[in-house]
CSV table of C-alpha atoms in Angstrom, one decimal:
chain,number,residue,atom,x,y,z
A,299,MET,CA,80.0,151.0,76.3
A,300,ARG,CA,83.2,152.8,75.2
A,301,ILE,CA,85.3,154.0,78.2
A,302,LEU,CA,87.6,157.0,78.2
A,303,ILE,CA,90.1,157.0,81.0
A,304,THR,CA,92.9,159.5,81.9
A,305,SER,CA,95.8,158.5,84.1
A,306,GLY,CA,99.2,159.6,85.4
A,307,GLY,CA,100.2,163.3,85.6
A,308,THR,CA,100.8,166.2,83.2
A,309,THR,CA,104.0,168.2,82.9
A,310,GLU,CA,104.0,171.8,81.9
A,311,ASN,CA,107.4,172.8,80.3
A,312,ILE,CA,109.3,175.7,81.7
A,313,ASP,CA,111.8,175.5,78.9
A,314,GLN,CA,113.3,172.6,76.9
A,315,VAL,CA,115.1,171.1,79.9
A,316,ARG,CA,112.7,171.7,82.8
A,317,GLY,CA,109.0,171.3,83.6
A,318,ILE,CA,106.5,171.4,86.4
A,319,THR,CA,105.2,167.8,87.0
A,320,ASN,CA,102.2,166.6,88.9
A,321,PHE,CA,103.2,163.5,90.8
A,322,ALA,CA,101.0,160.5,89.9
A,323,THR,CA,102.0,156.9,89.1
A,324,GLY,CA,98.9,156.2,87.0
A,325,SER,CA,98.4,152.9,88.9
A,326,LEU,CA,94.7,153.5,89.8
A,327,GLY,CA,93.9,154.5,86.1
A,328,LYS,CA,95.7,151.4,84.9
A,329,LEU,CA,93.7,149.2,87.2
A,330,ILE,CA,90.4,150.8,86.2
A,331,ALA,CA,91.3,150.2,82.6
A,332,GLU,CA,92.1,146.6,83.3
A,333,ARG,CA,88.8,146.0,85.1
A,334,PHE,CA,86.8,147.5,82.2
A,335,LEU,CA,88.8,145.4,79.7
A,336,MET,CA,88.0,142.2,81.8
A,337,ALA,CA,84.3,143.2,81.6
A,338,ASN,CA,84.6,143.3,77.8
A,339,TYR,CA,84.4,147.0,77.2
A,340,GLU,CA,86.5,149.0,74.8
A,341,VAL,CA,88.9,151.3,76.6
A,342,ILE,CA,90.8,154.5,75.4
A,343,LEU,CA,93.5,155.4,77.9
A,344,LEU,CA,95.0,158.9,77.9
A,345,ALA,CA,98.2,158.4,80.0
A,346,GLY,CA,100.8,160.8,81.3
A,347,ARG,CA,104.4,160.2,80.1
A,348,GLU,CA,105.5,158.4,83.2
A,349,ALA,CA,102.3,156.6,83.9
A,350,VAL,CA,102.3,152.8,84.4
A,351,LEU,CA,100.4,151.1,81.6
A,352,PRO,CA,98.2,148.0,81.2
A,353,ALA,CA,99.5,145.2,79.0
A,354,PRO,CA,98.5,145.5,75.3
A,355,HIS,CA,94.9,144.3,74.7
A,356,PRO,CA,92.8,144.2,71.5
A,357,ASN,CA,90.2,146.5,73.1
A,358,LEU,CA,92.7,149.0,74.4
A,359,THR,CA,93.9,152.2,72.8
A,360,ILE,CA,96.6,154.2,74.6
A,361,GLN,CA,97.5,157.8,73.8
A,362,THR,CA,100.4,159.5,75.6
A,363,ILE,CA,99.7,163.0,77.1
A,364,SER,CA,102.4,165.5,77.9
A,365,ASP,CA,100.7,168.7,79.0
A,366,VAL,CA,97.2,170.2,79.5
A,367,SER,CA,97.1,171.4,75.9
A,368,ASP,CA,97.6,167.8,74.7
A,369,LEU,CA,94.9,166.7,77.1
A,370,LEU,CA,92.5,169.3,75.8
A,371,ALA,CA,93.0,168.2,72.2
A,372,ALA,CA,92.6,164.5,73.1
A,373,THR,CA,89.4,165.0,75.1
A,374,ALA,CA,87.9,167.1,72.3
A,375,LYS,CA,88.6,164.2,70.0
A,376,TRP,CA,87.6,161.2,72.2
A,377,VAL,CA,84.8,162.5,74.4
A,378,PRO,CA,82.1,162.6,71.7
A,379,GLN,CA,82.9,159.0,70.9
A,380,ALA,CA,82.8,157.8,74.5
A,381,ASP,CA,80.0,156.7,76.8
A,382,VAL,CA,81.9,157.0,80.1
A,383,PHE,CA,84.7,159.4,81.0
A,384,ILE,CA,86.9,158.7,84.1
A,385,HIS,CA,89.2,161.6,84.7
A,386,SER,CA,91.8,160.2,87.2
A,387,MET,CA,94.8,162.1,85.8
A,388,ALA,CA,96.6,164.6,88.0
A,389,VAL,CA,96.4,167.7,85.8
A,390,SER,CA,98.7,170.7,86.2
A,391,ASP,CA,96.6,173.6,87.7
A,392,TYR,CA,99.1,176.2,86.5
A,393,THR,CA,101.4,176.6,83.5
A,394,PRO,CA,104.5,178.8,83.4
A,395,VAL,CA,104.2,182.1,81.6
A,396,TYR,CA,107.5,183.8,82.2
A,397,MET,CA,110.6,183.3,84.4
A,398,THR,CA,113.2,185.9,85.2
A,399,ASP,CA,115.6,187.0,87.9
A,400,PHE,CA,114.3,188.5,91.1
A,401,GLU,CA,116.0,191.9,90.7
A,402,THR,CA,114.3,192.5,87.4
A,403,VAL,CA,110.9,191.8,89.0
A,404,ALA,CA,111.7,193.9,92.2
A,405,ALA,CA,112.6,196.8,89.9
A,406,SER,CA,109.3,196.8,88.0
A,407,SER,CA,106.7,199.4,88.6
A,408,ASP,CA,103.9,197.2,87.4
A,409,LEU,CA,104.2,193.4,87.8
A,410,HIS,CA,101.4,192.9,85.2
A,411,GLU,CA,104.1,193.4,82.5
A,412,PHE,CA,105.4,189.9,83.3
A,413,LEU,CA,102.0,188.2,82.7
A,414,VAL,CA,102.3,189.0,79.0
A,415,LYS,CA,106.0,188.3,78.5
A,416,GLN,CA,107.4,185.1,77.1
A,417,ASN,CA,110.9,183.5,77.5
A,418,THR,CA,112.5,183.2,74.1
A,419,GLU,CA,115.6,181.4,75.2
A,420,ASP,CA,115.7,177.5,74.9
A,421,LYS,CA,117.2,177.2,78.3
A,422,ILE,CA,116.6,179.9,80.8
A,423,SER,CA,119.8,181.3,82.3
A,424,SER,CA,120.7,180.3,85.8
A,425,GLN,CA,123.0,183.0,87.1
A,426,ALA,CA,120.8,184.9,89.6
A,427,ASP,CA,120.5,183.9,93.2
A,428,TYR,CA,116.7,184.2,93.1
A,429,GLN,CA,114.3,183.8,90.2
A,430,VAL,CA,110.6,184.5,89.9
A,431,MET,CA,108.2,182.5,87.9
A,432,PHE,CA,104.8,183.8,86.8
A,433,LEU,CA,102.2,181.1,86.2
A,434,LYS,CA,98.6,181.1,84.8
A,435,LYS,CA,95.7,178.8,85.5
A,436,THR,CA,95.2,176.0,83.0
A,437,PRO,CA,91.7,175.4,81.6
A,438,LYS,CA,89.6,173.1,83.7
A,439,ILE,CA,89.0,170.3,81.3
A,440,ILE,CA,86.5,168.4,83.4
A,441,SER,CA,84.1,171.4,83.4
A,442,THR,CA,83.8,171.1,79.6
A,443,ILE,CA,83.0,167.4,79.3
A,444,LYS,CA,79.2,167.5,79.7
A,445,LYS,CA,79.0,170.4,77.2
A,446,LEU,CA,80.8,168.2,74.7
A,447,LYS,CA,78.5,165.2,75.4
A,448,PRO,CA,75.6,165.7,77.8
A,449,ASN,CA,74.8,162.0,78.4
A,450,ILE,CA,78.3,160.8,79.1
A,451,VAL,CA,78.8,159.2,82.5
A,452,LEU,CA,81.3,161.5,84.1
A,453,PHE,CA,83.7,160.5,87.0
A,454,GLY,CA,85.9,163.3,88.5
A,455,PHE,CA,88.6,162.8,91.1
A,456,LYS,CA,89.6,165.0,94.0
A,457,LEU,CA,92.9,164.4,95.8
A,458,LEU,CA,93.3,166.3,99.0
A,459,VAL,CA,96.0,166.0,101.6
A,460,ASP,CA,95.3,165.3,105.3
A,461,VAL,CA,91.7,166.6,105.7
A,462,SER,CA,88.6,165.2,107.5
A,463,LYS,CA,86.0,162.9,105.9
A,464,GLU,CA,83.5,165.8,106.1
A,465,GLN,CA,85.9,168.1,104.2
A,466,LEU,CA,86.5,165.4,101.5
A,467,ILE,CA,82.8,165.0,101.0
A,468,ALA,CA,82.1,168.7,100.9
A,469,VAL,CA,84.8,169.3,98.3
A,470,ALA,CA,83.6,166.4,96.2
A,471,ARG,CA,79.9,167.6,96.3
A,472,SER,CA,81.0,171.1,95.2
A,473,ALA,CA,83.0,169.5,92.3
A,474,LEU,CA,80.0,167.4,91.4
A,475,THR,CA,77.8,170.5,90.9
A,476,GLN,CA,80.5,172.7,89.3
A,477,ASN,CA,81.4,170.1,86.7
A,478,GLN,CA,78.0,168.4,86.3
A,479,ALA,CA,79.8,165.2,87.2
A,480,ASP,CA,77.8,162.0,88.0
A,481,TYR,CA,80.4,160.9,90.5
A,482,VAL,CA,83.5,162.3,92.2
A,483,LEU,CA,86.1,159.9,93.8
A,484,ALA,CA,87.5,161.8,96.7
A,485,ASN,CA,90.7,160.6,98.3
A,486,ASP,CA,93.3,161.8,100.7
A,487,LEU,CA,97.0,161.4,100.0
A,488,ALA,CA,97.5,160.7,103.7
A,489,GLU,CA,95.4,157.6,103.3
A,490,ILE,CA,97.1,156.1,100.3
A,491,THR,CA,99.8,153.5,100.9
A,492,GLU,CA,101.3,150.6,98.9
A,493,THR,CA,98.5,148.3,99.9
A,494,ARG,CA,95.6,150.6,100.8
A,495,HIS,CA,93.8,153.3,99.0
A,496,HIS,CA,90.9,154.8,100.9
A,497,GLY,CA,88.4,156.6,98.6
A,498,LEU,CA,84.8,157.9,98.8
A,499,LEU,CA,82.7,157.7,95.7
A,500,VAL,CA,80.4,160.7,96.1
A,501,SER,CA,77.2,161.3,94.0
A,502,GLN,CA,74.3,163.7,94.6
A,503,GLY,CA,72.5,161.1,96.6
A,504,ALA,CA,75.1,158.9,98.2
A,505,VAL,CA,78.6,158.3,99.5
A,506,ILE,CA,80.2,154.8,99.0
A,507,ALA,CA,83.5,154.0,100.7
A,508,ALA,CA,86.2,151.8,99.2
A,509,ASP,CA,89.4,150.7,100.8
A,510,THR,CA,91.7,149.4,98.0
A,511,LYS,CA,92.4,150.4,94.4
A,512,LEU,CA,90.7,147.2,93.3
A,513,GLU,CA,87.5,148.1,95.2
A,514,ILE,CA,87.5,151.6,93.7
A,515,ALA,CA,88.0,150.2,90.2
A,516,ASP,CA,85.2,147.7,90.6
A,517,LEU,CA,82.9,150.2,92.1
A,518,ILE,CA,83.5,152.5,89.1
A,519,VAL,CA,82.8,149.7,86.6
A,520,ARG,CA,79.5,148.9,88.4
A,521,LYS,CA,78.3,152.5,88.7
A,522,SER,CA,79.3,153.2,85.0
A,523,GLU,CA,77.0,150.3,83.9
A,524,GLU,CA,74.1,151.4,86.2
A,525,THR,CA,74.3,155.0,85.1
A,526,TYR,CA,74.8,154.3,81.4
A,527,ASP,CA,71.6,152.1,81.6
A,528,LYS,CA,69.7,154.9,83.3
A,529,TYR,CA,70.7,157.5,80.7
A,530,HIS,CA,69.9,155.2,77.8
A,531,THR,CA,66.6,154.0,79.3
A,532,ARG,CA,65.5,157.6,79.7
A,533,HIS,CA,66.7,158.4,76.3
A,534,HIS,CA,64.4,155.7,74.7
A,535,ARG,CA,61.3,156.5,76.6
B,79,MET,CA,139.3,152.2,90.6
B,80,ARG,CA,135.9,152.9,92.2
B,81,ILE,CA,133.7,154.9,89.9
B,82,LEU,CA,130.9,157.3,91.2
B,83,ILE,CA,128.3,158.2,88.5
B,84,THR,CA,125.2,160.4,88.7
B,85,SER,CA,122.4,160.0,86.1
B,86,GLY,CA,118.9,161.1,85.4
B,87,GLY,CA,117.4,164.3,86.8
B,88,THR,CA,116.4,165.8,90.1
B,89,THR,CA,113.0,167.0,91.1
B,90,GLU,CA,112.4,169.8,93.6
B,91,ASN,CA,109.1,169.6,95.3
B,92,ILE,CA,106.7,172.6,95.2
B,93,ASP,CA,104.3,170.8,97.5
B,94,GLN,CA,103.3,167.2,98.2
B,95,VAL,CA,101.7,166.8,94.7
B,96,ARG,CA,103.9,168.9,92.4
B,97,GLY,CA,107.5,169.4,91.6
B,98,ILE,CA,110.0,171.0,89.2
B,99,THR,CA,111.7,168.3,87.2
B,100,ASN,CA,114.8,168.4,85.0
B,101,PHE,CA,114.1,166.2,82.0
B,102,ALA,CA,116.8,163.5,81.6
B,103,THR,CA,116.3,159.8,80.8
B,104,GLY,CA,119.6,158.7,82.5
B,105,SER,CA,120.5,156.6,79.4
B,106,LEU,CA,124.0,158.1,79.0
B,107,GLY,CA,124.7,157.5,82.7
B,108,LYS,CA,123.4,154.0,82.5
B,109,LEU,CA,125.7,153.2,79.5
B,110,ILE,CA,128.7,154.8,81.2
B,111,ALA,CA,128.0,152.6,84.2
B,112,GLU,CA,127.7,149.5,82.0
B,113,ARG,CA,131.0,150.2,80.2
B,114,PHE,CA,132.9,150.6,83.5
B,115,LEU,CA,131.4,147.4,84.8
B,116,MET,CA,132.5,145.6,81.7
B,117,ALA,CA,136.0,146.8,82.3
B,118,ASN,CA,135.8,145.2,85.8
B,119,TYR,CA,135.5,148.4,87.9
B,120,GLU,CA,133.3,148.9,90.9
B,121,VAL,CA,130.5,151.4,90.2
B,122,ILE,CA,128.2,153.4,92.5
B,123,LEU,CA,125.3,155.0,90.6
B,124,LEU,CA,123.3,157.9,92.0
B,125,ALA,CA,120.2,157.8,89.8
B,126,GLY,CA,117.2,160.2,89.6
B,127,ARG,CA,113.8,158.6,90.3
B,128,GLU,CA,112.8,158.2,86.7
B,129,ALA,CA,116.2,157.3,85.4
B,130,VAL,CA,116.7,154.1,83.4
B,131,LEU,CA,119.0,151.7,85.3
B,132,PRO,CA,121.6,149.1,84.3
B,133,ALA,CA,120.8,145.4,85.1
B,134,PRO,CA,121.8,144.3,88.6
B,135,HIS,CA,125.6,143.4,88.8
B,136,PRO,CA,127.7,142.3,91.7
B,137,ASN,CA,130.0,145.4,91.3
B,138,LEU,CA,127.1,147.8,91.0
B,139,THR,CA,125.5,149.8,93.9
B,140,ILE,CA,122.5,152.0,93.0
B,141,GLN,CA,121.1,154.8,95.2
B,142,THR,CA,118.0,156.7,94.2
B,143,ILE,CA,118.2,160.5,94.4
B,144,SER,CA,115.1,162.7,94.5
B,145,ASP,CA,116.3,166.3,95.0
B,146,VAL,CA,119.5,168.4,95.3
B,147,SER,CA,119.6,167.9,99.0
B,148,ASP,CA,119.6,164.1,98.6
B,149,LEU,CA,122.4,164.5,96.0
B,150,LEU,CA,124.4,166.7,98.4
B,151,ALA,CA,124.2,164.0,101.2
B,152,ALA,CA,125.1,161.2,98.8
B,153,THR,CA,128.1,162.9,97.3
B,154,ALA,CA,129.4,163.8,100.8
B,155,LYS,CA,129.2,160.1,101.6
B,156,TRP,CA,130.6,158.6,98.4
B,157,VAL,CA,133.1,161.1,96.9
B,158,PRO,CA,135.8,160.4,99.6
B,159,GLN,CA,135.6,156.7,98.7
B,160,ALA,CA,135.7,157.2,94.9
B,161,ASP,CA,138.5,157.5,92.4
B,162,VAL,CA,136.5,158.9,89.6
B,163,PHE,CA,133.3,161.1,89.7
B,164,ILE,CA,131.2,161.4,86.5
B,165,HIS,CA,128.4,163.9,87.1
B,166,SER,CA,126.0,163.4,84.2
B,167,MET,CA,122.9,164.1,86.2
B,168,ALA,CA,120.6,167.0,85.2
B,169,VAL,CA,120.5,168.8,88.5
B,170,SER,CA,117.8,171.4,89.3
B,171,ASP,CA,119.3,174.9,89.2
B,172,TYR,CA,116.6,176.4,91.4
B,173,THR,CA,114.3,175.2,94.1
B,174,PRO,CA,110.9,176.7,95.1
B,175,VAL,CA,110.9,179.0,98.1
B,176,TYR,CA,107.3,180.3,98.2
B,177,MET,CA,104.3,180.3,95.9
B,178,THR,CA,101.3,182.6,96.2
B,179,ASP,CA,98.7,184.4,94.1
B,180,PHE,CA,99.6,187.2,91.8
B,181,GLU,CA,97.5,189.9,93.6
B,182,THR,CA,99.2,189.3,96.9
B,183,VAL,CA,102.6,189.8,95.2
B,184,ALA,CA,101.4,192.8,93.3
B,185,ALA,CA,100.2,194.5,96.5
B,186,SER,CA,103.5,194.0,98.3
B,187,SER,CA,105.7,197.0,98.9
B,188,ASP,CA,108.9,194.9,99.2
B,189,LEU,CA,109.1,191.6,97.3
B,190,HIS,CA,112.0,190.5,99.5
B,191,GLU,CA,109.4,189.4,102.1
B,192,PHE,CA,108.5,186.5,99.8
B,193,LEU,CA,112.1,185.2,99.8
B,194,VAL,CA,111.8,184.3,103.5
B,195,LYS,CA,108.3,182.9,103.5
B,196,GLN,CA,107.4,179.2,103.3
B,197,ASN,CA,104.2,177.5,102.2
B,198,THR,CA,102.7,175.6,105.1
B,199,GLU,CA,99.9,174.0,103.3
B,200,ASP,CA,100.3,170.4,102.0
B,201,LYS,CA,98.8,171.3,98.6
B,202,ILE,CA,98.9,174.9,97.5
B,203,SER,CA,95.5,176.3,96.7
B,204,SER,CA,94.6,176.8,93.1
B,205,GLN,CA,91.9,179.5,92.9
B,206,ALA,CA,93.7,182.5,91.6
B,207,ASP,CA,94.1,183.2,87.8
B,208,TYR,CA,97.8,183.9,88.2
B,209,GLN,CA,100.3,182.7,90.7
B,210,VAL,CA,103.9,183.7,91.4
B,211,MET,CA,106.7,181.3,92.5
B,212,PHE,CA,109.9,182.5,94.1
B,213,LEU,CA,112.9,180.2,93.6
B,214,LYS,CA,116.4,180.2,95.0
B,215,LYS,CA,119.6,178.8,93.4
B,216,THR,CA,120.6,175.4,94.6
B,217,PRO,CA,124.2,174.7,95.7
B,218,LYS,CA,126.5,173.8,92.8
B,219,ILE,CA,127.6,170.3,93.9
B,220,ILE,CA,130.3,169.9,91.2
B,221,SER,CA,132.2,172.9,92.6
B,222,THR,CA,132.6,171.1,96.0
B,223,ILE,CA,134.0,167.8,94.7
B,224,LYS,CA,137.7,168.5,94.4
B,225,LYS,CA,137.6,170.1,97.9
B,226,LEU,CA,136.2,166.8,99.2
B,227,LYS,CA,138.9,164.8,97.4
B,228,PRO,CA,141.6,166.6,95.4
B,229,ASN,CA,142.9,163.7,93.4
B,230,ILE,CA,139.6,162.4,92.2
B,231,VAL,CA,139.2,162.3,88.4
B,232,LEU,CA,136.3,164.7,87.8
B,233,PHE,CA,134.0,164.7,84.8
B,234,GLY,CA,131.4,167.5,84.5
B,235,PHE,CA,128.7,167.8,81.9
B,236,LYS,CA,127.3,170.8,80.2
B,237,LEU,CA,124.0,170.6,78.2
B,238,LEU,CA,123.3,173.6,76.0
B,239,VAL,CA,120.5,174.1,73.5
B,240,ASP,CA,121.3,175.0,69.9
B,241,VAL,CA,124.6,176.8,70.2
B,242,SER,CA,127.8,176.9,68.0
B,243,LYS,CA,130.7,174.5,68.6
B,244,GLU,CA,132.8,177.5,69.7
B,245,GLN,CA,130.2,178.5,72.4
B,246,LEU,CA,130.1,174.8,73.5
B,247,ILE,CA,133.8,174.7,74.0
B,248,ALA,CA,134.0,178.2,75.7
B,249,VAL,CA,131.3,177.2,78.2
B,250,ALA,CA,133.0,173.9,78.9
B,251,ARG,CA,136.4,175.6,79.4
B,252,SER,CA,134.9,178.0,81.8
B,253,ALA,CA,133.2,175.1,83.7
B,254,LEU,CA,136.6,173.3,83.8
B,255,THR,CA,138.3,176.1,85.6
B,256,GLN,CA,135.4,177.1,87.9
B,257,ASN,CA,134.9,173.5,89.2
B,258,GLN,CA,138.6,172.3,88.9
B,259,ALA,CA,137.2,169.5,86.7
B,260,ASP,CA,139.6,167.3,84.6
B,261,TYR,CA,137.1,167.0,81.8
B,262,VAL,CA,133.8,168.5,80.8
B,263,LEU,CA,131.5,166.7,78.3
B,264,ALA,CA,129.8,169.4,76.4
B,265,ASN,CA,126.7,168.5,74.4
B,266,ASP,CA,123.9,170.3,72.6
B,267,LEU,CA,120.2,169.1,73.0
B,268,ALA,CA,119.7,170.0,69.3
B,269,GLU,CA,122.3,167.3,68.4
B,270,ILE,CA,120.9,164.5,70.4
B,271,THR,CA,118.6,162.0,68.7
B,272,GLU,CA,117.6,158.3,69.3
B,273,THR,CA,120.7,157.1,67.5
B,274,ARG,CA,123.1,159.9,67.7
B,275,HIS,CA,124.6,161.9,70.6
B,276,HIS,CA,127.2,164.4,69.6
B,277,GLY,CA,129.5,165.4,72.4
B,278,LEU,CA,132.8,167.2,73.0
B,279,LEU,CA,135.1,166.0,75.8
B,280,VAL,CA,136.9,169.1,76.7
B,281,SER,CA,140.0,169.3,78.9
B,282,GLN,CA,142.6,172.1,79.5
B,283,GLY,CA,144.7,170.9,76.6
B,284,ALA,CA,142.3,169.2,74.2
B,285,VAL,CA,138.9,168.7,72.7
B,286,ILE,CA,137.9,165.2,71.6
B,287,ALA,CA,134.7,164.7,69.6
B,288,ALA,CA,132.3,161.7,69.9
B,289,ASP,CA,129.2,160.9,67.9
B,290,THR,CA,127.3,158.3,69.9
B,291,LYS,CA,126.5,157.6,73.5
B,292,LEU,CA,128.7,154.5,73.3
B,293,GLU,CA,131.7,156.5,72.0
B,294,ILE,CA,131.2,159.0,74.8
B,295,ALA,CA,131.1,156.2,77.4
B,296,ASP,CA,134.2,154.5,76.1
B,297,LEU,CA,136.1,157.8,75.8
B,298,ILE,CA,135.2,158.5,79.5
B,299,VAL,CA,136.4,155.0,80.6
B,300,ARG,CA,139.7,155.5,78.7
B,301,LYS,CA,140.3,159.0,80.0
B,302,SER,CA,139.5,157.9,83.6
B,303,GLU,CA,142.1,155.2,83.4
B,304,GLU,CA,144.8,157.5,82.0
B,305,THR,CA,144.1,160.3,84.4
B,306,TYR,CA,143.9,158.0,87.4
B,307,ASP,CA,147.3,156.6,86.5
B,308,LYS,CA,148.8,160.1,86.1
B,309,TYR,CA,147.5,161.2,89.5
B,310,HIS,CA,148.7,158.1,91.2
B,311,THR,CA,152.2,158.0,89.5
B,312,ARG,CA,152.7,161.6,90.7
B,313,HIS,CA,151.5,160.7,94.1
B,314,HIS,CA,154.1,158.0,94.5
B,315,ARG,CA,157.1,159.9,93.2
């Protein structure tokens, strides 16, 4: 099996000196990569600029990802060659379109004009007391994966903040269907500490709980193997 | 002399999972700290979360800074105890006030209402195609330094992108006056590479050019010593 893993966070540039970053250390993605390497699989890791990285390994390829457009190009390249895709990266939901001072926006008769503008300056001026930034949704990469390769084993991730177990499972189930994922690892920022990482691996039929990053990583290795076998047994019938 | 240095960049949180970051490696601030340590001075380094750091040293204190409000508290604490302040950090000009979907903003009859709102959710929802973020100017920390300690030797930094030498100097001179700085190191992102870092050290009377980070650092050490002596000779007359 060839395993494609994303880790860390993306940063969408506002201008040449500023950007919107998704906070993510990449430590779970790093550990998942290491456990697959230990089990003798080939791993391709698409890692955010600040992500912690595994030590070099003959079966490991690392590609650095800055923004969503990088990630889009990298998945288009690697997904067709992969058997398992584990999308643990914190991807920017929105990317800046245009930023200007508040008074200009307040004086406009139709705010839609700002959705088609672009900043041409290298560094946006910082004189006004208030500024307004217009942002647009980035493409949802995970929803395209099964179209690129129908029999890839697909793991999505959902990070919520301070919700109930029932909400976590409901959000994960909805992501499963929407993205045709095989599994969604649902976790809650309020339940992640240095030593603990509570997560629920949700599939159509089951919910399996894990309590540390290592348990999560090993669960993902095991489920990847099982589901890969299932897909390939079916395939050869 | 006790030297206070800021380095790296600040990040202003949008919510618990996202923030606006100023890109800065902290490598110039690190080198300046190292050169002062080599000259046997005591150094306090206020470093952004992602900044590269000097090796531990008995005369070095490092404090990590996340956002502008951290930096404000740290300078209020350290400036009165310092003889030289070198403000090389890339500080966020704006901090998020409120973020919501475009349609809500477009339907408003007075956009000022959004300048006094606050997001209460831990993770802002990401359903809408377009979102709007309102931001307000952060306090200009450098302009408060000479009020906290009039005879501190003050170095400001100005990073511009792709401007002429004349513009660089003009912007630096205006920053000198506005912040009562002794020196402003003006540099241009377009003239910074792995091996080269062109900078102009601008004071009221002179402009000195440097071509590498090391030249900039050594120039700052020398000018700190000269100006400290000048202030303290005057003081004892």
